[in-house]
């Protein structure tokens, strides 16, 4: 049965969608555990990374099963489906579409034949050489595409699955050997969790754009996009999957090999907005990084005001940091209607006109007559902040000083985050003063790029900052829509370098 896809908020508030991550992945190898339920809670903890579809694959050592559908984790799975997913290995996935439409055919885990068995794969990231890889698949298979591509999937993940299925030639042996020959061919961002009937695999691109971590369960191993998902299933964080590393877990234990030399460029936007605040990346607490961004912002853009309020929830840690550094009291001036984007009614014109009020409601007694510092994590198109400023004025705010804990977003992301086209980005072609006037704020201040980087405690040379600086660590000329992207600065390329039963595909 097709279910709602969780996107009502986008339909209600056109042009106001925040930056979207495009996926969360989770994997577990744990004999004697209910791996489908562990995976359910793992991807539930990663729901913020994708709300369009969810899926889980399991294996009992002989047969691989996949269940996936459109919708939130809690809508896709119930007790009956989780009970049907038996075994000791599982991978799970939540998806937000960047490559390929939001459709059942593109939901993950994807499936394909692998040697004498089957591969099920979940991907977080976005490849930048998908066309070339697709040509490779076509060279091997001609126009008669099988697997996910044959079933109508249009994602880079389906192309990876086809390559792992051995359609590219060399991969006729074990999945591990095939992966070692296929992974060096992939360019762009990929944090992969995949499995066959006997083993769990995790791989991360040489730049490590997207996070991927390894955890220890009492009776096995877990792999997740974020440490918070490990915490929630009771796994102890062991280490990050290294950039350029392939990890395999099976009955012989855990082993690791590198398919490429690491050249770390972790996504700085994970610290700004994407990751959960209770996650750690590269040893740094995301919440601590966000609070520090607020402190830096207070030093860089001080203002006389009565209250610091966040745009809930993502602006909260930076607002707390701003309040601590400035000495201006922190207050909750807006209440978030947390579940509005997760209901499945058809929006009417009347409902659309309510706009941001459906998501945020001002606490008039807190903000009336006050000079406010309003802290948010980022501005993409500016529609949300414009509506917010208007709402706060209507609620009686005396002054509104907008402070943003990331620099102006001027460039699109090709490594897995869906901001907007370059033309839609408000900071593309507008000065800070013009943006301030457009928002209707009394003042506007963005953190500097150096200040944001300092707050992550990660050296600049190990971060991707492309959406702020235009410095792309991986060439993007192969990405779709390249006409708009020709003026990018390109850094030197990295070194060369409803229930589906698998097997019936
Ligand atoms: S372009 Fe921006 S969002 Fe994309 S990986 Fe780089 S820092 Fe992250």
Tab-separated table of C-alpha atoms and ligand atoms in Angstrom:
chain	number	residue	atom	x	y	z
A	1	UNK	CA	0.000	0.000	0.000
A	2	UNK	CA	1.347	3.446	-0.903
A	3	UNK	CA	1.402	5.772	2.048
A	4	UNK	CA	1.956	9.477	2.562
A	5	UNK	CA	5.484	10.658	2.013
A	6	UNK	CA	5.814	13.122	4.873
A	7	UNK	CA	6.211	16.183	2.664
A	8	UNK	CA	3.142	18.170	3.523
A	9	UNK	CA	5.225	20.923	5.083
A	10	UNK	CA	6.925	21.511	1.726
A	11	UNK	CA	3.562	21.741	0.020
A	12	UNK	CA	2.190	24.023	2.698
A	13	UNK	CA	5.143	26.326	2.714
A	14	UNK	CA	6.421	26.380	-0.848
A	15	UNK	CA	10.002	27.567	-1.088
A	16	UNK	CA	10.530	27.313	2.656
A	17	UNK	CA	12.006	23.860	2.947
A	18	UNK	CA	15.208	23.902	4.991
A	19	UNK	CA	18.410	22.347	3.653
A	20	UNK	CA	17.690	18.657	3.202
A	21	UNK	CA	20.092	15.902	3.915
A	22	UNK	CA	19.414	13.034	1.656
A	23	UNK	CA	19.747	9.932	3.718
A	24	UNK	CA	20.575	8.110	6.894
A	25	UNK	CA	22.067	4.611	6.952
A	26	UNK	CA	22.278	1.969	9.637
A	27	UNK	CA	23.627	-1.578	9.718
A	28	UNK	CA	23.895	-4.308	12.310
A	29	UNK	CA	25.557	-7.744	12.569
A	30	UNK	CA	24.403	-9.400	15.776
A	31	UNK	CA	23.533	-13.129	16.023
A	32	UNK	CA	20.905	-13.722	18.673
A	33	UNK	CA	19.546	-10.172	18.519
A	34	UNK	CA	16.360	-8.939	16.867
A	35	UNK	CA	18.259	-7.076	14.202
A	36	UNK	CA	15.180	-5.695	12.416
A	37	UNK	CA	14.030	-3.983	15.617
A	38	UNK	CA	17.517	-2.632	16.370
A	39	UNK	CA	17.598	-1.279	12.827
A	40	UNK	CA	14.115	0.189	13.219
A	41	UNK	CA	15.287	2.197	16.213
A	42	UNK	CA	18.542	3.035	14.428
A	43	UNK	CA	16.809	4.582	11.417
A	44	UNK	CA	14.170	6.134	13.684
A	45	UNK	CA	17.052	8.020	15.351
A	46	UNK	CA	18.185	9.123	11.887
A	47	UNK	CA	14.749	10.240	10.672
A	48	UNK	CA	15.927	13.872	10.469
A	49	UNK	CA	18.232	12.810	7.594
A	50	UNK	CA	15.365	11.730	5.348
A	51	UNK	CA	11.585	11.576	5.621
A	52	UNK	CA	10.471	10.395	2.192
A	53	UNK	CA	10.985	6.655	2.393
A	54	UNK	CA	12.320	4.041	4.771
A	55	UNK	CA	13.501	0.461	4.367
A	56	UNK	CA	15.149	-2.445	6.136
A	57	UNK	CA	16.849	-5.544	4.695
A	58	UNK	CA	17.709	-8.595	6.796
A	59	UNK	CA	19.473	-11.893	6.220
A	60	UNK	CA	19.357	-15.135	8.166
A	61	UNK	CA	22.438	-16.440	6.375
A	62	UNK	CA	20.426	-18.063	3.602
A	63	UNK	CA	17.754	-15.660	2.452
A	64	UNK	CA	17.733	-11.892	2.208
A	65	UNK	CA	14.489	-9.951	2.702
A	66	UNK	CA	13.779	-6.278	2.093
A	67	UNK	CA	10.798	-4.202	3.132
A	68	UNK	CA	10.595	-0.572	2.082
A	69	UNK	CA	7.921	1.998	1.401
A	70	UNK	CA	7.255	5.707	1.150
A	71	UNK	CA	6.761	7.513	4.435
A	72	UNK	CA	8.302	7.918	7.858
A	73	UNK	CA	9.889	4.999	9.699
A	74	UNK	CA	6.913	4.780	12.056
A	75	UNK	CA	4.509	4.701	9.100
A	76	UNK	CA	6.385	2.157	7.014
A	77	UNK	CA	6.991	-0.439	9.741
A	78	UNK	CA	4.737	-2.111	12.232
A	79	UNK	CA	5.135	-5.107	14.481
A	80	UNK	CA	4.067	-7.521	11.750
A	81	UNK	CA	6.590	-6.344	9.151
A	82	UNK	CA	9.426	-6.207	11.687
A	83	UNK	CA	8.588	-9.744	12.833
A	84	UNK	CA	8.805	-10.955	9.232
A	85	UNK	CA	12.314	-9.530	8.881
A	86	UNK	CA	14.260	-12.293	10.605
A	87	UNK	CA	18.003	-12.880	10.683
A	88	UNK	CA	21.264	-11.743	12.225
A	89	UNK	CA	22.323	-9.110	9.671
A	90	UNK	CA	20.371	-5.986	8.740
A	91	UNK	CA	20.759	-2.702	6.921
A	92	UNK	CA	18.326	0.188	7.152
A	93	UNK	CA	17.836	3.415	5.295
A	94	UNK	CA	15.845	6.647	5.422
A	95	UNK	CA	15.768	8.750	2.272
A	96	UNK	CA	15.412	12.293	1.123
A	97	UNK	CA	15.670	12.439	-2.667
A	98	UNK	CA	18.461	14.412	-4.319
A	99	UNK	CA	19.215	12.154	-7.287
A	100	UNK	CA	16.118	10.481	-8.652
A	101	UNK	CA	12.513	11.272	-7.845
A	102	UNK	CA	10.792	10.622	-4.559
A	103	UNK	CA	9.175	7.350	-5.569
A	104	UNK	CA	8.928	3.775	-4.334
A	105	UNK	CA	11.288	2.598	-7.088
A	106	UNK	CA	14.020	4.794	-5.621
A	107	UNK	CA	13.545	3.779	-1.999
A	108	UNK	CA	16.388	1.899	-0.327
A	109	UNK	CA	17.912	-0.542	0.507
A	110	UNK	CA	18.402	-1.343	-3.172
A	111	UNK	CA	18.748	-4.946	-4.284
A	112	UNK	CA	20.845	-6.749	-6.853
A	113	UNK	CA	22.474	-10.085	-7.510
A	114	UNK	CA	25.981	-10.466	-6.088
A	115	UNK	CA	28.072	-13.505	-6.970
A	116	UNK	CA	25.931	-16.463	-5.954
A	117	UNK	CA	23.817	-14.310	-3.631
A	118	UNK	CA	22.264	-10.892	-3.281
A	119	UNK	CA	23.395	-7.417	-2.278
A	120	UNK	CA	21.179	-4.941	-0.385
A	121	UNK	CA	22.564	-1.418	-0.128
A	122	UNK	CA	21.853	1.916	1.549
A	123	UNK	CA	23.645	5.115	0.497
A	124	UNK	CA	24.071	8.529	2.083
A	125	UNK	CA	25.641	11.068	-0.237
A	126	UNK	CA	25.642	11.955	-3.887
A	127	UNK	CA	27.993	10.775	-6.629
A	128	UNK	CA	29.451	13.317	-9.034
A	129	UNK	CA	30.351	10.881	-11.842
A	130	UNK	CA	27.065	8.980	-12.127
A	131	UNK	CA	26.848	9.462	-15.890
A	132	UNK	CA	30.250	7.925	-16.469
A	133	UNK	CA	29.413	5.057	-14.129
A	134	UNK	CA	26.130	4.533	-15.967
A	135	UNK	CA	28.043	4.349	-19.235
A	136	UNK	CA	30.178	1.665	-17.623
A	137	UNK	CA	27.091	-0.289	-16.612
A	138	UNK	CA	25.675	0.019	-20.147
A	139	UNK	CA	28.969	-1.130	-21.676
A	140	UNK	CA	28.638	-4.298	-19.633
A	141	UNK	CA	24.896	-4.885	-19.863
A	142	UNK	CA	23.821	-3.101	-23.033
A	143	UNK	CA	20.338	-1.647	-23.004
A	144	UNK	CA	18.924	-4.670	-21.200
A	145	UNK	CA	19.252	-3.356	-17.677
A	146	UNK	CA	18.459	-5.667	-14.811
A	147	UNK	CA	18.142	-5.160	-11.045
A	148	UNK	CA	17.100	-1.770	-9.672
A	149	UNK	CA	17.889	0.047	-12.937
A	150	UNK	CA	15.727	-2.428	-14.833
A	151	UNK	CA	12.915	-1.879	-12.340
A	152	UNK	CA	12.933	1.842	-13.016
A	153	UNK	CA	15.201	3.274	-10.328
A	154	UNK	CA	16.934	6.462	-11.424
A	155	UNK	CA	19.362	6.918	-8.553
A	156	UNK	CA	23.137	6.909	-8.275
A	157	UNK	CA	22.583	4.243	-5.617
A	158	UNK	CA	21.036	1.920	-8.211
A	159	UNK	CA	24.145	2.437	-10.348
A	160	UNK	CA	26.412	1.502	-7.416
A	161	UNK	CA	24.255	-1.575	-6.835
A	162	UNK	CA	24.557	-2.567	-10.503
A	163	UNK	CA	28.335	-2.205	-10.309
A	164	UNK	CA	28.472	-4.286	-7.136
A	165	UNK	CA	26.323	-6.868	-8.877
A	166	UNK	CA	29.235	-7.421	-11.187
A	167	UNK	CA	27.833	-5.845	-14.327
A	168	UNK	CA	31.047	-3.856	-14.636
A	169	UNK	CA	33.106	-6.905	-15.289
A	170	UNK	CA	35.633	-7.526	-12.561
A	171	UNK	CA	33.122	-8.211	-9.858
A	172	UNK	CA	32.471	-11.846	-10.511
A	173	UNK	CA	33.959	-13.097	-7.255
A	174	UNK	CA	33.022	-12.310	-3.659
A	175	UNK	CA	31.145	-9.130	-2.847
A	176	UNK	CA	34.167	-7.988	-0.836
A	177	UNK	CA	36.478	-8.375	-3.849
A	178	UNK	CA	33.913	-6.711	-6.118
A	179	UNK	CA	33.564	-3.802	-3.692
A	180	UNK	CA	37.329	-3.304	-3.646
A	181	UNK	CA	37.316	-2.980	-7.435
A	182	UNK	CA	34.135	-0.855	-7.680
A	183	UNK	CA	34.596	1.624	-4.811
A	184	UNK	CA	37.657	3.347	-6.350
A	185	UNK	CA	35.532	4.092	-9.437
A	186	UNK	CA	33.012	6.161	-7.463
A	187	UNK	CA	33.502	9.927	-7.127
A	188	UNK	CA	31.681	12.359	-4.882
A	189	UNK	CA	30.091	11.601	-1.538
A	190	UNK	CA	29.183	8.124	-0.373
A	191	UNK	CA	28.726	6.600	3.027
A	192	UNK	CA	27.501	3.093	2.228
A	193	UNK	CA	26.114	0.301	4.360
A	194	UNK	CA	25.465	-2.933	2.478
A	195	UNK	CA	25.131	-6.648	2.999
A	196	UNK	CA	24.859	-10.000	1.329
A	197	UNK	CA	23.475	-13.172	2.909
A	198	UNK	CA	26.613	-13.624	5.061
A	199	UNK	CA	28.318	-10.294	5.738
A	200	UNK	CA	27.771	-6.656	6.638
A	201	UNK	CA	29.825	-3.999	4.826
A	202	UNK	CA	30.461	-0.288	5.370
A	203	UNK	CA	32.399	2.061	3.085
A	204	UNK	CA	33.093	5.775	3.071
A	205	UNK	CA	34.374	7.937	0.221
A	206	UNK	CA	38.004	9.106	0.416
A	207	UNK	CA	36.909	12.590	1.519
A	208	UNK	CA	34.476	11.348	4.151
A	209	UNK	CA	31.942	14.041	3.259
A	210	UNK	CA	29.124	12.312	5.148
A	211	UNK	CA	29.644	10.822	8.597
A	212	UNK	CA	29.691	7.046	9.216
A	213	UNK	CA	30.559	5.432	12.533
A	214	UNK	CA	31.209	1.985	13.966
A	215	UNK	CA	29.777	0.789	17.260
A	216	UNK	CA	30.051	-2.344	19.402
A	217	UNK	CA	26.992	-4.201	20.616
A	218	UNK	CA	27.195	-6.794	23.350
A	219	UNK	CA	26.761	-9.502	20.730
A	220	UNK	CA	27.856	-7.837	17.540
A	221	UNK	CA	28.521	-4.632	15.651
A	222	UNK	CA	26.513	-1.641	14.484
A	223	UNK	CA	27.232	0.979	11.835
A	224	UNK	CA	25.366	4.264	11.611
A	225	UNK	CA	25.374	7.672	9.970
A	226	UNK	CA	25.590	9.313	13.394
A	227	UNK	CA	26.789	8.384	16.870
A	228	UNK	CA	23.361	9.314	18.282
A	229	UNK	CA	21.879	6.267	16.506
A	230	UNK	CA	24.515	4.061	18.164
A	231	UNK	CA	23.625	5.526	21.567
A	232	UNK	CA	19.950	4.835	21.026
A	233	UNK	CA	20.416	1.118	20.237
A	234	UNK	CA	22.842	0.663	23.146
A	235	UNK	CA	25.975	0.368	21.001
A	236	UNK	CA	29.281	1.755	22.225
A	237	UNK	CA	31.039	4.084	19.812
A	238	UNK	CA	34.282	2.492	18.617
A	239	UNK	CA	35.514	4.795	15.863
A	240	UNK	CA	34.574	6.485	12.612
A	241	UNK	CA	34.701	4.484	9.409
A	242	UNK	CA	37.752	6.132	7.870
A	243	UNK	CA	37.590	7.972	4.565
A	244	UNK	CA	38.537	5.486	1.837
A	245	UNK	CA	37.925	2.463	4.093
A	246	UNK	CA	35.895	-0.699	3.527
A	247	UNK	CA	34.891	-2.570	6.687
A	248	UNK	CA	33.507	-6.112	6.553
A	249	UNK	CA	31.821	-7.908	9.473
A	250	UNK	CA	31.053	-11.636	9.330
A	251	UNK	CA	31.422	-14.756	11.430
A	252	UNK	CA	35.221	-14.334	11.344
A	253	UNK	CA	34.893	-10.924	13.018
A	254	UNK	CA	35.625	-7.449	11.701
A	255	UNK	CA	38.262	-6.656	9.104
A	256	UNK	CA	39.238	-3.457	7.341
A	257	UNK	CA	41.019	-2.455	4.170
A	258	UNK	CA	41.462	0.791	2.281
A	259	UNK	CA	40.288	1.103	-1.299
A	260	UNK	CA	41.708	4.640	-1.574
A	261	UNK	CA	44.052	6.983	0.246
A	262	UNK	CA	42.117	9.147	2.722
A	263	UNK	CA	41.813	12.857	2.000
A	264	UNK	CA	39.346	14.023	4.685
A	265	UNK	CA	36.906	16.819	3.822
A	266	UNK	CA	34.018	16.377	6.235
A	267	UNK	CA	30.906	18.449	5.545
A	268	UNK	CA	30.905	21.557	7.757
A	269	UNK	CA	27.138	21.817	7.345
A	270	UNK	CA	26.729	18.674	9.428
A	271	UNK	CA	27.950	20.791	12.375
A	272	UNK	CA	25.818	23.775	11.417
A	273	UNK	CA	22.473	22.072	10.873
A	274	UNK	CA	22.307	18.556	9.478
A	275	UNK	CA	23.421	16.239	12.269
A	276	UNK	CA	21.601	15.723	15.529
A	277	UNK	CA	22.950	17.925	18.333
A	278	UNK	CA	23.605	14.789	20.421
A	279	UNK	CA	25.938	13.393	17.742
A	280	UNK	CA	29.739	13.571	17.793
A	281	UNK	CA	31.680	14.116	14.574
A	282	UNK	CA	35.463	13.780	14.468
A	283	UNK	CA	35.434	13.795	18.258
A	284	UNK	CA	33.544	17.095	18.464
A	285	UNK	CA	30.055	17.355	19.980
A	286	UNK	CA	27.725	18.889	17.419
A	287	UNK	CA	25.855	20.689	20.196
A	288	UNK	CA	29.118	22.151	21.542
A	289	UNK	CA	30.130	23.257	18.028
A	290	UNK	CA	26.763	24.994	17.529
A	291	UNK	CA	26.945	26.741	20.912
A	292	UNK	CA	30.456	27.895	20.100
A	293	UNK	CA	29.205	29.232	16.757
A	294	UNK	CA	26.727	31.314	18.764
A	295	UNK	CA	29.501	32.640	20.996
A	296	UNK	CA	31.649	33.561	17.993
A	297	UNK	CA	28.605	35.204	16.387
A	298	UNK	CA	28.059	37.313	19.523
A	299	UNK	CA	31.658	38.519	19.377
A	300	UNK	CA	31.536	39.203	15.640
A	301	UNK	CA	28.068	40.832	15.595
A	302	UNK	CA	27.214	42.337	18.996
A	303	UNK	CA	24.024	44.349	19.431
A	304	UNK	CA	22.105	46.057	22.257
A	305	UNK	CA	19.010	43.952	22.904
A	306	UNK	CA	16.690	42.609	25.617
A	307	UNK	CA	16.345	38.943	24.643
A	308	UNK	CA	18.027	36.267	22.536
A	309	UNK	CA	15.524	33.862	21.000
A	310	UNK	CA	16.193	30.874	18.716
A	311	UNK	CA	14.373	29.752	15.630
A	312	UNK	CA	13.361	26.375	17.040
A	313	UNK	CA	14.774	23.819	17.101
A	314	UNK	CA	17.885	24.106	14.973
A	315	UNK	CA	18.826	27.622	16.120
A	316	UNK	CA	18.677	26.776	19.825
A	317	UNK	CA	22.301	25.761	20.653
A	318	UNK	CA	23.717	28.790	18.800
A	319	UNK	CA	21.185	31.087	20.513
A	320	UNK	CA	22.270	29.738	23.907
A	321	UNK	CA	25.900	30.406	22.957
A	322	UNK	CA	25.049	33.928	21.792
A	323	UNK	CA	23.216	34.636	25.052
A	324	UNK	CA	26.077	33.266	27.165
A	325	UNK	CA	28.691	35.334	25.372
A	326	UNK	CA	26.657	38.557	25.164
A	327	UNK	CA	25.057	38.406	28.604
A	328	UNK	CA	21.652	39.047	27.007
A	329	UNK	CA	18.983	36.753	28.530
A	330	UNK	CA	17.926	33.693	26.498
A	331	UNK	CA	14.196	33.038	26.055
A	332	UNK	CA	11.898	30.807	24.051
A	333	UNK	CA	9.928	33.326	22.018
A	334	UNK	CA	8.540	30.888	19.468
A	335	UNK	CA	6.777	27.580	19.963
A	336	UNK	CA	7.214	24.973	17.259
A	337	UNK	CA	4.259	22.939	16.105
A	338	UNK	CA	6.472	19.901	15.727
A	339	UNK	CA	4.168	17.529	13.897
A	340	UNK	CA	2.590	19.705	11.228
A	341	UNK	CA	4.891	18.469	8.508
A	342	UNK	CA	4.069	14.865	9.237
A	343	UNK	CA	0.354	14.805	8.631
A	344	UNK	CA	-1.309	13.702	5.444
A	345	UNK	CA	-4.115	16.056	4.639
A	346	UNK	CA	-4.271	17.807	1.291
A	347	UNK	CA	-3.398	21.489	1.775
A	348	UNK	CA	-6.074	23.927	0.622
A	349	UNK	CA	-5.436	27.554	-0.352
A	350	UNK	CA	-6.662	28.665	3.068
A	351	UNK	CA	-4.177	26.372	4.761
A	352	UNK	CA	-1.354	27.477	2.457
A	353	UNK	CA	-2.010	31.122	3.361
A	354	UNK	CA	-1.380	30.326	6.990
A	355	UNK	CA	2.227	29.724	5.933
A	356	UNK	CA	4.771	29.802	8.724
A	357	UNK	CA	2.047	30.085	11.397
A	358	UNK	CA	1.425	26.395	10.896
A	359	UNK	CA	4.955	25.708	12.077
A	360	UNK	CA	5.765	28.454	14.594
A	361	UNK	CA	3.624	30.419	17.032
A	362	UNK	CA	5.007	33.472	18.879
A	363	UNK	CA	4.781	33.838	22.664
A	364	UNK	CA	3.412	37.392	22.634
A	365	UNK	CA	3.879	38.038	26.360
A	366	UNK	CA	7.590	37.189	26.012
A	367	UNK	CA	8.412	39.266	22.946
A	368	UNK	CA	6.026	42.274	22.992
A	369	UNK	CA	7.971	45.523	23.357
A	370	UNK	CA	11.344	43.709	23.392
A	371	UNK	CA	14.453	44.242	21.301
A	372	UNK	CA	15.118	40.734	20.015
A	373	UNK	CA	18.196	38.911	18.754
A	374	UNK	CA	16.791	36.074	16.641
A	375	UNK	CA	19.342	33.299	16.034
A	376	UNK	CA	18.977	30.840	13.157
A	377	UNK	CA	21.433	28.315	11.701
A	378	UNK	CA	21.296	29.351	8.041
A	379	UNK	CA	19.463	31.328	5.386
A	380	UNK	CA	18.851	29.581	2.082
A	381	UNK	CA	16.100	31.346	0.148
A	382	UNK	CA	15.116	33.758	2.932
A	383	UNK	CA	11.376	33.048	2.778
A	384	UNK	CA	11.235	31.549	6.271
A	385	UNK	CA	13.182	34.379	7.889
A	386	UNK	CA	11.108	37.034	6.063
A	387	UNK	CA	7.877	35.472	7.318
A	388	UNK	CA	9.359	35.106	10.777
A	389	UNK	CA	10.377	38.765	11.024
A	390	UNK	CA	6.868	39.797	9.936
A	391	UNK	CA	5.306	37.479	12.504
A	392	UNK	CA	7.502	38.815	15.323
A	393	UNK	CA	6.670	42.430	14.406
A	394	UNK	CA	2.966	41.610	14.400
A	395	UNK	CA	3.463	40.077	17.847
A	396	UNK	CA	4.840	43.396	19.122
A	397	UNK	CA	8.651	43.051	18.949
A	398	UNK	CA	10.304	46.485	19.220
A	399	UNK	CA	13.448	45.569	17.224
A	400	UNK	CA	14.536	42.416	15.398
A	401	UNK	CA	18.236	41.651	14.945
A	402	UNK	CA	18.768	38.488	12.915
A	403	UNK	CA	21.965	36.545	13.590
A	404	UNK	CA	22.970	33.510	11.505
A	405	UNK	CA	25.405	30.876	12.762
A	406	UNK	CA	26.718	30.006	9.286
A	407	UNK	CA	28.081	32.273	6.528
A	408	UNK	CA	25.918	33.172	3.506
A	409	UNK	CA	25.049	30.062	1.432
A	410	UNK	CA	26.111	31.053	-2.083
A	411	UNK	CA	26.813	27.754	-3.829
A	412	UNK	CA	24.867	24.522	-4.307
A	413	UNK	CA	26.021	21.256	-2.794
A	414	UNK	CA	26.882	18.299	-5.021
A	415	UNK	CA	27.750	15.999	-2.162
A	416	UNK	CA	24.342	15.110	-0.832
A	417	UNK	CA	22.583	18.234	0.461
A	418	UNK	CA	19.682	19.760	-1.391
A	419	UNK	CA	19.673	23.518	-0.785
A	420	UNK	CA	18.215	25.110	-3.888
A	421	UNK	CA	19.440	26.091	-7.310
A	422	UNK	CA	22.036	28.820	-7.292
A	423	UNK	CA	19.494	31.323	-8.615
A	424	UNK	CA	17.229	30.628	-5.621
A	425	UNK	CA	19.913	31.280	-2.994
A	426	UNK	CA	19.244	34.717	-1.510
A	427	UNK	CA	22.940	35.353	-0.831
A	428	UNK	CA	23.818	34.788	-4.480
A	429	UNK	CA	24.036	38.287	-5.907
A	430	UNK	CA	22.655	40.193	-2.892
A	431	UNK	CA	24.739	42.135	-0.374
A	432	UNK	CA	24.200	41.608	3.358
A	433	UNK	CA	22.415	44.976	3.511
A	434	UNK	CA	20.141	43.982	0.627
A	435	UNK	CA	19.324	40.701	2.356
A	436	UNK	CA	18.582	42.569	5.599
A	437	UNK	CA	16.218	44.892	3.763
A	438	UNK	CA	14.574	41.963	2.013
A	439	UNK	CA	13.962	40.229	5.347
A	440	UNK	CA	12.703	43.434	6.971
A	441	UNK	CA	15.086	43.042	9.939
A	442	UNK	CA	16.659	45.935	11.868
A	443	UNK	CA	20.084	44.350	11.515
A	444	UNK	CA	21.578	41.158	10.104
A	445	UNK	CA	24.841	39.437	10.974
A	446	UNK	CA	26.337	36.197	9.643
A	447	UNK	CA	29.180	34.374	11.343
A	448	UNK	CA	32.420	34.524	9.350
A	449	UNK	CA	33.718	31.423	7.575
A	450	UNK	CA	36.780	31.440	9.849
A	451	UNK	CA	34.551	31.750	12.926
A	452	UNK	CA	32.379	28.821	11.865
A	453	UNK	CA	35.421	26.645	11.154
A	454	UNK	CA	37.030	27.591	14.475
A	455	UNK	CA	33.858	26.464	16.280
A	456	UNK	CA	34.079	22.967	14.767
A	457	UNK	CA	37.621	22.512	16.175
A	458	UNK	CA	38.487	20.762	12.884
A	459	UNK	CA	41.278	22.170	10.676
A	460	UNK	CA	40.003	24.004	7.620
A	461	UNK	CA	41.988	21.667	5.351
A	462	UNK	CA	39.909	18.721	6.602
A	463	UNK	CA	36.505	20.313	5.962
A	464	UNK	CA	34.308	20.859	2.935
A	465	UNK	CA	33.006	24.461	2.934
A	466	UNK	CA	31.972	24.575	-0.728
A	467	UNK	CA	28.425	25.884	-0.268
A	468	UNK	CA	29.900	28.924	1.519
A	469	UNK	CA	33.152	29.381	-0.389
A	470	UNK	CA	32.678	27.762	-3.814
A	471	UNK	CA	35.818	25.660	-3.222
A	472	UNK	CA	34.728	22.183	-4.283
A	473	UNK	CA	37.005	19.351	-3.143
A	474	UNK	CA	35.742	17.062	-5.941
A	475	UNK	CA	35.227	18.306	-9.509
A	476	UNK	CA	31.586	18.841	-10.309
A	477	UNK	CA	31.632	19.236	-14.093
A	478	UNK	CA	30.018	15.814	-14.443
A	479	UNK	CA	27.143	16.751	-12.162
A	480	UNK	CA	23.732	17.328	-13.649
A	481	UNK	CA	22.832	20.906	-14.508
A	482	UNK	CA	26.459	21.729	-15.159
A	483	UNK	CA	25.604	24.770	-17.259
A	484	UNK	CA	24.824	26.662	-14.100
A	485	UNK	CA	27.979	25.453	-12.442
A	486	UNK	CA	30.775	26.321	-14.849
A	487	UNK	CA	32.095	29.208	-12.822
A	488	UNK	CA	32.916	27.109	-9.790
A	489	UNK	CA	36.367	26.935	-8.407
A	490	UNK	CA	37.386	23.312	-8.584
A	491	UNK	CA	40.088	22.067	-6.273
A	492	UNK	CA	42.493	19.431	-7.642
A	493	UNK	CA	40.766	16.041	-7.987
A	494	UNK	CA	41.420	13.379	-5.427
A	495	UNK	CA	44.003	10.770	-6.264
A	496	UNK	CA	42.959	8.369	-9.032
A	497	UNK	CA	42.498	5.887	-7.915
A	498	UNK	CA	5.897	-3.872	-0.075
A	499	UNK	CA	7.876	-7.207	0.818
A	500	UNK	CA	10.533	-8.028	-1.637
A	501	UNK	CA	12.290	-11.358	-1.549
A	502	UNK	CA	15.795	-11.145	-2.872
A	503	UNK	CA	16.901	-13.745	-5.332
A	504	UNK	CA	13.598	-13.369	-7.110
A	505	UNK	CA	14.814	-10.140	-8.776
B	1	LIG	S1	28.919	21.837	-0.156
B	1	LIG	FE1	28.221	22.455	1.898
B	1	LIG	S2	26.585	21.017	2.429
B	1	LIG	FE2	27.721	20.129	0.703
B	1	LIG	S3	29.266	18.779	1.616
B	1	LIG	FE3	30.245	20.761	1.300
B	1	LIG	S4	29.910	21.890	3.226
B	1	LIG	FE4	28.496	20.156	3.207
